[in-house]
């Protein structure tokens, strides 16, 4: 359902790229060649300072994404007002879905079981599609205050947090979790995973690196089968998926049905489509998405940060599109985000004119 609610319905010129024809029936996986693998779901990852509601809107309209998780909302000793949840996840005002109709689970980060439970209960009153708990953030500022990946050193605390949140949230709202393989090493991987499952987590996303690994390649997908076999809940693979080939290899090595993609989707908005063996998005196809992106930035982001957001996304697009690199070089001296976006759109329209 969500995969057909894409750019096709908003920009008819892109209809052929978004016609995914997802069929019913066990074992169907979007027509990819790995037919022996079970049917899959593609998750859009949370990334603080990058993959927020601005890009969630854009990337879910591109197509292929089944579910999103928001960037984390930090819980640290107080009951957050509802406006904070709405600020981070404005999709809560739209039934918990992006404009393309893709559900967004709201992620909380914290280490105090009682405070996490209290905030989860308030969040639940806003009717989110799910509540996710972050045990994987590697940021020093987060770890210094006892949150994120630091908790992978204390499985017993993880269990207390998950259990407290699960008890506080109505049964119809799933509570899910995200972790890394460990903090400095992988000695407590299975213990932490069990703590999350036993606490009541309905699903577990595993970023296949430790906190110490950061975002340095490779991701150790081969470590995931042991976690998957030890648990009875679904395990979702995450980490270092930049291409469709990476996607299929990750599923093959990990044995995981479902995959979460983060930076790879930012760099290549058509990656989920390509993972489903559909046509991706050419540089010229990105024009309506870039226009939407800039509309979102101007309406939702403070002016002093707007140029930075445009440069940030262009920087990621350079990884996939040579044309983005040319725009980056030509526009590096520009100070206004709108001027950089205009340069991007000019480049895309020029390519579209050549293709006609």
PDB file of C-alpha atoms in Angstrom, residues 154-340:
ATOM      1  CA  UNK A 154      24.356  -2.805  31.315  1.00  0.00           C
ATOM      2  CA  UNK A 155      21.783  -5.281  29.955  1.00  0.00           C
ATOM      3  CA  UNK A 156      19.937  -5.200  33.266  1.00  0.00           C
ATOM      4  CA  UNK A 157      19.218  -1.473  32.853  1.00  0.00           C
ATOM      5  CA  UNK A 158      18.079  -2.070  29.286  1.00  0.00           C
ATOM      6  CA  UNK A 159      15.611  -4.660  30.559  1.00  0.00           C
ATOM      7  CA  UNK A 160      14.294  -2.257  33.201  1.00  0.00           C
ATOM      8  CA  UNK A 161      13.789   0.531  30.666  1.00  0.00           C
ATOM      9  CA  UNK A 162      12.042  -1.649  28.078  1.00  0.00           C
ATOM     10  CA  UNK A 163       9.866  -3.324  30.715  1.00  0.00           C
ATOM     11  CA  UNK A 164       8.838   0.003  32.241  1.00  0.00           C
ATOM     12  CA  UNK A 165       7.920   1.477  28.875  1.00  0.00           C
ATOM     13  CA  UNK A 166       6.027  -1.624  27.812  1.00  0.00           C
ATOM     14  CA  UNK A 167       3.965  -1.559  31.012  1.00  0.00           C
ATOM     15  CA  UNK A 168       3.171   2.135  30.540  1.00  0.00           C
ATOM     16  CA  UNK A 169       2.033   1.882  26.925  1.00  0.00           C
ATOM     17  CA  UNK A 170      -1.304   0.415  25.768  1.00  0.00           C
ATOM     18  CA  UNK A 171      -0.983  -3.062  24.312  1.00  0.00           C
ATOM     19  CA  UNK A 172      -2.076  -1.997  20.817  1.00  0.00           C
ATOM     20  CA  UNK A 173       0.965   0.293  20.438  1.00  0.00           C
ATOM     21  CA  UNK A 174       4.114  -1.719  19.651  1.00  0.00           C
ATOM     22  CA  UNK A 175       7.277  -0.998  21.607  1.00  0.00           C
ATOM     23  CA  UNK A 176      10.414  -1.729  19.564  1.00  0.00           C
ATOM     24  CA  UNK A 177      14.147  -1.306  20.076  1.00  0.00           C
ATOM     25  CA  UNK A 178      17.356  -0.466  18.234  1.00  0.00           C
ATOM     26  CA  UNK A 179      20.872  -1.461  19.276  1.00  0.00           C
ATOM     27  CA  UNK A 180      24.423  -1.885  18.053  1.00  0.00           C
ATOM     28  CA  UNK A 181      26.511  -5.037  18.419  1.00  0.00           C
ATOM     29  CA  UNK A 182      27.994  -3.612  21.597  1.00  0.00           C
ATOM     30  CA  UNK A 183      29.875  -0.696  23.070  1.00  0.00           C
ATOM     31  CA  UNK A 184      33.580  -1.474  22.780  1.00  0.00           C
ATOM     32  CA  UNK A 185      33.209  -5.162  21.891  1.00  0.00           C
ATOM     33  CA  UNK A 186      30.524  -7.757  21.209  1.00  0.00           C
ATOM     34  CA  UNK A 187      30.744  -9.720  24.443  1.00  0.00           C
ATOM     35  CA  UNK A 188      27.254  -8.671  25.622  1.00  0.00           C
ATOM     36  CA  UNK A 189      25.445  -8.682  22.267  1.00  0.00           C
ATOM     37  CA  UNK A 190      23.129 -11.607  22.971  1.00  0.00           C
ATOM     38  CA  UNK A 191      22.561 -10.602  26.583  1.00  0.00           C
ATOM     39  CA  UNK A 192      21.445  -7.134  25.499  1.00  0.00           C
ATOM     40  CA  UNK A 193      19.235  -8.530  22.734  1.00  0.00           C
ATOM     41  CA  UNK A 194      17.561 -10.907  25.194  1.00  0.00           C
ATOM     42  CA  UNK A 195      17.071  -8.046  27.657  1.00  0.00           C
ATOM     43  CA  UNK A 196      15.132  -6.126  25.010  1.00  0.00           C
ATOM     44  CA  UNK A 197      13.034  -9.091  23.954  1.00  0.00           C
ATOM     45  CA  UNK A 198      12.336 -10.190  27.513  1.00  0.00           C
ATOM     46  CA  UNK A 199      11.400  -6.625  28.440  1.00  0.00           C
ATOM     47  CA  UNK A 200       8.655  -6.648  25.821  1.00  0.00           C
ATOM     48  CA  UNK A 201      10.215  -5.364  22.605  1.00  0.00           C
ATOM     49  CA  UNK A 202       8.174  -6.472  19.588  1.00  0.00           C
ATOM     50  CA  UNK A 203      11.040  -6.031  17.113  1.00  0.00           C
ATOM     51  CA  UNK A 204      14.760  -5.340  17.237  1.00  0.00           C
ATOM     52  CA  UNK A 205      16.816  -3.366  14.731  1.00  0.00           C
ATOM     53  CA  UNK A 206      20.518  -4.165  14.929  1.00  0.00           C
ATOM     54  CA  UNK A 207      23.097  -1.777  13.511  1.00  0.00           C
ATOM     55  CA  UNK A 208      25.834  -4.268  12.717  1.00  0.00           C
ATOM     56  CA  UNK A 209      28.703  -2.314  14.287  1.00  0.00           C
ATOM     57  CA  UNK A 210      29.786  -1.456  17.817  1.00  0.00           C
ATOM     58  CA  UNK A 211      29.783   2.043  19.262  1.00  0.00           C
ATOM     59  CA  UNK A 212      33.561   2.100  18.895  1.00  0.00           C
ATOM     60  CA  UNK A 213      33.236   1.190  15.208  1.00  0.00           C
ATOM     61  CA  UNK A 214      31.127   4.314  14.691  1.00  0.00           C
ATOM     62  CA  UNK A 215      30.201   4.507  11.019  1.00  0.00           C
ATOM     63  CA  UNK A 216      33.450   3.083   9.669  1.00  0.00           C
ATOM     64  CA  UNK A 217      32.953   0.284   7.144  1.00  0.00           C
ATOM     65  CA  UNK A 218      32.408  -2.563   7.121  1.00  0.00           C
ATOM     66  CA  UNK A 219      29.181  -3.459   8.880  1.00  0.00           C
ATOM     67  CA  UNK A 220      29.372  -6.960  10.312  1.00  0.00           C
ATOM     68  CA  UNK A 221      26.200  -8.464   8.859  1.00  0.00           C
ATOM     69  CA  UNK A 222      27.586 -11.940   9.525  1.00  0.00           C
ATOM     70  CA  UNK A 223      27.055 -11.342  13.256  1.00  0.00           C
ATOM     71  CA  UNK A 224      23.292 -11.028  12.872  1.00  0.00           C
ATOM     72  CA  UNK A 225      22.296 -14.693  12.322  1.00  0.00           C
ATOM     73  CA  UNK A 226      23.324 -15.556  15.888  1.00  0.00           C
ATOM     74  CA  UNK A 227      21.068 -12.790  17.232  1.00  0.00           C
ATOM     75  CA  UNK A 228      18.219 -13.745  14.943  1.00  0.00           C
ATOM     76  CA  UNK A 229      18.444 -17.419  15.945  1.00  0.00           C
ATOM     77  CA  UNK A 230      18.584 -16.569  19.658  1.00  0.00           C
ATOM     78  CA  UNK A 231      15.392 -14.486  19.610  1.00  0.00           C
ATOM     79  CA  UNK A 232      11.775 -15.155  18.773  1.00  0.00           C
ATOM     80  CA  UNK A 233      11.005 -11.571  17.688  1.00  0.00           C
ATOM     81  CA  UNK A 234      11.847 -10.156  14.226  1.00  0.00           C
ATOM     82  CA  UNK A 235      15.396  -8.843  13.815  1.00  0.00           C
ATOM     83  CA  UNK A 236      15.928  -6.071  11.256  1.00  0.00           C
ATOM     84  CA  UNK A 237      19.366  -5.595   9.669  1.00  0.00           C
ATOM     85  CA  UNK A 238      20.953  -2.145   9.497  1.00  0.00           C
ATOM     86  CA  UNK A 239      24.284  -0.620   8.549  1.00  0.00           C
ATOM     87  CA  UNK A 240      26.379   0.253   5.456  1.00  0.00           C
ATOM     88  CA  UNK A 241      23.681  -0.238   2.817  1.00  0.00           C
ATOM     89  CA  UNK A 242      24.466   2.142  -0.017  1.00  0.00           C
ATOM     90  CA  UNK A 243      23.388   0.179  -3.106  1.00  0.00           C
ATOM     91  CA  UNK A 244      20.859  -2.446  -4.145  1.00  0.00           C
ATOM     92  CA  UNK A 245      23.725  -4.939  -4.222  1.00  0.00           C
ATOM     93  CA  UNK A 246      24.533  -4.069  -0.589  1.00  0.00           C
ATOM     94  CA  UNK A 247      20.866  -4.534   0.283  1.00  0.00           C
ATOM     95  CA  UNK A 248      20.634  -8.005  -1.231  1.00  0.00           C
ATOM     96  CA  UNK A 249      23.992  -9.067   0.177  1.00  0.00           C
ATOM     97  CA  UNK A 250      22.949  -7.895   3.646  1.00  0.00           C
ATOM     98  CA  UNK A 251      19.779  -9.996   3.497  1.00  0.00           C
ATOM     99  CA  UNK A 252      21.687 -12.977   2.196  1.00  0.00           C
ATOM    100  CA  UNK A 253      24.424 -12.820   4.846  1.00  0.00           C
ATOM    101  CA  UNK A 254      22.225 -11.863   7.808  1.00  0.00           C
ATOM    102  CA  UNK A 255      19.213 -13.984   6.912  1.00  0.00           C
ATOM    103  CA  UNK A 256      17.047 -11.063   8.070  1.00  0.00           C
ATOM    104  CA  UNK A 257      13.774 -10.559   6.230  1.00  0.00           C
ATOM    105  CA  UNK A 258      13.665  -6.802   6.807  1.00  0.00           C
ATOM    106  CA  UNK A 259      16.270  -4.096   6.333  1.00  0.00           C
ATOM    107  CA  UNK A 260      16.638  -0.560   7.650  1.00  0.00           C
ATOM    108  CA  UNK A 261      18.383   1.997   5.428  1.00  0.00           C
ATOM    109  CA  UNK A 262      19.639   5.415   6.527  1.00  0.00           C
ATOM    110  CA  UNK A 263      22.411   7.336   4.799  1.00  0.00           C
ATOM    111  CA  UNK A 264      22.057   5.217   1.673  1.00  0.00           C
ATOM    112  CA  UNK A 265      18.542   6.570   1.083  1.00  0.00           C
ATOM    113  CA  UNK A 266      19.713  10.133   1.647  1.00  0.00           C
ATOM    114  CA  UNK A 267      22.441   9.637  -0.958  1.00  0.00           C
ATOM    115  CA  UNK A 268      20.147   7.788  -3.360  1.00  0.00           C
ATOM    116  CA  UNK A 269      16.411   8.526  -2.920  1.00  0.00           C
ATOM    117  CA  UNK A 270      15.611   5.734  -5.371  1.00  0.00           C
ATOM    118  CA  UNK A 271      17.509   3.084  -3.404  1.00  0.00           C
ATOM    119  CA  UNK A 272      14.427   1.401  -1.927  1.00  0.00           C
ATOM    120  CA  UNK A 273      12.939   1.124  -5.421  1.00  0.00           C
ATOM    121  CA  UNK A 274      16.171  -0.378  -6.741  1.00  0.00           C
ATOM    122  CA  UNK A 275      16.258  -2.817  -3.832  1.00  0.00           C
ATOM    123  CA  UNK A 276      12.853  -4.025  -5.001  1.00  0.00           C
ATOM    124  CA  UNK A 277      14.256  -4.473  -8.527  1.00  0.00           C
ATOM    125  CA  UNK A 278      12.470  -1.396  -9.820  1.00  0.00           C
ATOM    126  CA  UNK A 279      13.989   1.473 -11.781  1.00  0.00           C
ATOM    127  CA  UNK A 280      15.748   4.008  -9.597  1.00  0.00           C
ATOM    128  CA  UNK A 281      15.590   7.791  -9.916  1.00  0.00           C
ATOM    129  CA  UNK A 282      17.732   9.625 -12.443  1.00  0.00           C
ATOM    130  CA  UNK A 283      19.210  13.008 -11.547  1.00  0.00           C
ATOM    131  CA  UNK A 284      16.473  14.793 -13.518  1.00  0.00           C
ATOM    132  CA  UNK A 285      13.786  12.784 -11.697  1.00  0.00           C
ATOM    133  CA  UNK A 286      14.846  14.367  -8.408  1.00  0.00           C
ATOM    134  CA  UNK A 287      13.625  17.853  -9.372  1.00  0.00           C
ATOM    135  CA  UNK A 288      10.141  17.606  -7.757  1.00  0.00           C
ATOM    136  CA  UNK A 289      11.681  16.029  -4.660  1.00  0.00           C
ATOM    137  CA  UNK A 290      14.233  18.835  -4.374  1.00  0.00           C
ATOM    138  CA  UNK A 291      11.456  21.409  -4.749  1.00  0.00           C
ATOM    139  CA  UNK A 292       9.502  19.692  -1.969  1.00  0.00           C
ATOM    140  CA  UNK A 293      12.624  19.491   0.178  1.00  0.00           C
ATOM    141  CA  UNK A 294      13.280  23.207  -0.115  1.00  0.00           C
ATOM    142  CA  UNK A 295       9.631  24.035   0.573  1.00  0.00           C
ATOM    143  CA  UNK A 296       9.879  21.964   3.766  1.00  0.00           C
ATOM    144  CA  UNK A 297      13.159  23.590   4.760  1.00  0.00           C
ATOM    145  CA  UNK A 298      11.843  27.137   4.261  1.00  0.00           C
ATOM    146  CA  UNK A 299       8.650  26.407   6.183  1.00  0.00           C
ATOM    147  CA  UNK A 300      10.086  24.334   9.037  1.00  0.00           C
ATOM    148  CA  UNK A 301      13.773  25.183   9.541  1.00  0.00           C
ATOM    149  CA  UNK A 302      15.174  28.392  11.035  1.00  0.00           C
ATOM    150  CA  UNK A 303      16.708  30.645   8.339  1.00  0.00           C
ATOM    151  CA  UNK A 304      20.236  30.434   9.775  1.00  0.00           C
ATOM    152  CA  UNK A 305      20.223  26.640   9.239  1.00  0.00           C
ATOM    153  CA  UNK A 306      18.574  26.503   5.815  1.00  0.00           C
ATOM    154  CA  UNK A 307      21.687  26.797   3.663  1.00  0.00           C
ATOM    155  CA  UNK A 308      23.381  24.136   5.747  1.00  0.00           C
ATOM    156  CA  UNK A 309      20.537  21.704   5.147  1.00  0.00           C
ATOM    157  CA  UNK A 310      20.748  22.215   1.377  1.00  0.00           C
ATOM    158  CA  UNK A 311      24.520  21.706   1.380  1.00  0.00           C
ATOM    159  CA  UNK A 312      24.200  18.662   3.625  1.00  0.00           C
ATOM    160  CA  UNK A 313      21.819  16.835   1.290  1.00  0.00           C
ATOM    161  CA  UNK A 314      23.773  17.846  -1.815  1.00  0.00           C
ATOM    162  CA  UNK A 315      26.880  16.444  -0.133  1.00  0.00           C
ATOM    163  CA  UNK A 316      25.204  13.062   0.231  1.00  0.00           C
ATOM    164  CA  UNK A 317      23.802  13.113  -3.317  1.00  0.00           C
ATOM    165  CA  UNK A 318      27.365  13.468  -4.622  1.00  0.00           C
ATOM    166  CA  UNK A 319      27.936   9.848  -3.633  1.00  0.00           C
ATOM    167  CA  UNK A 320      25.393   8.655  -6.217  1.00  0.00           C
ATOM    168  CA  UNK A 321      25.127  11.382  -8.835  1.00  0.00           C
ATOM    169  CA  UNK A 322      28.139  12.868 -10.673  1.00  0.00           C
ATOM    170  CA  UNK A 323      25.905  15.830 -11.544  1.00  0.00           C
ATOM    171  CA  UNK A 324      25.604  16.618  -7.837  1.00  0.00           C
ATOM    172  CA  UNK A 325      29.381  16.824  -7.612  1.00  0.00           C
ATOM    173  CA  UNK A 326      29.446  19.320 -10.476  1.00  0.00           C
ATOM    174  CA  UNK A 327      26.767  21.432  -8.773  1.00  0.00           C
ATOM    175  CA  UNK A 328      28.666  21.264  -5.491  1.00  0.00           C
ATOM    176  CA  UNK A 329      31.833  22.577  -7.118  1.00  0.00           C
ATOM    177  CA  UNK A 330      30.004  25.321  -9.016  1.00  0.00           C
ATOM    178  CA  UNK A 331      27.989  26.401  -5.994  1.00  0.00           C
ATOM    179  CA  UNK A 332      30.522  26.089  -3.193  1.00  0.00           C
ATOM    180  CA  UNK A 333      30.809  29.867  -2.826  1.00  0.00           C
ATOM    181  CA  UNK A 334      27.048  30.426  -2.579  1.00  0.00           C
ATOM    182  CA  UNK A 335      25.812  31.623   0.798  1.00  0.00           C
ATOM    183  CA  UNK A 336      22.053  31.299   0.323  1.00  0.00           C
ATOM    184  CA  UNK A 337      20.380  27.922   0.318  1.00  0.00           C
ATOM    185  CA  UNK A 338      17.814  29.010  -2.241  1.00  0.00           C
ATOM    186  CA  UNK A 339      20.588  29.837  -4.701  1.00  0.00           C
ATOM    187  CA  UNK A 340      22.147  26.399  -4.281  1.00  0.00           C
TER     188      UNK A 340
END
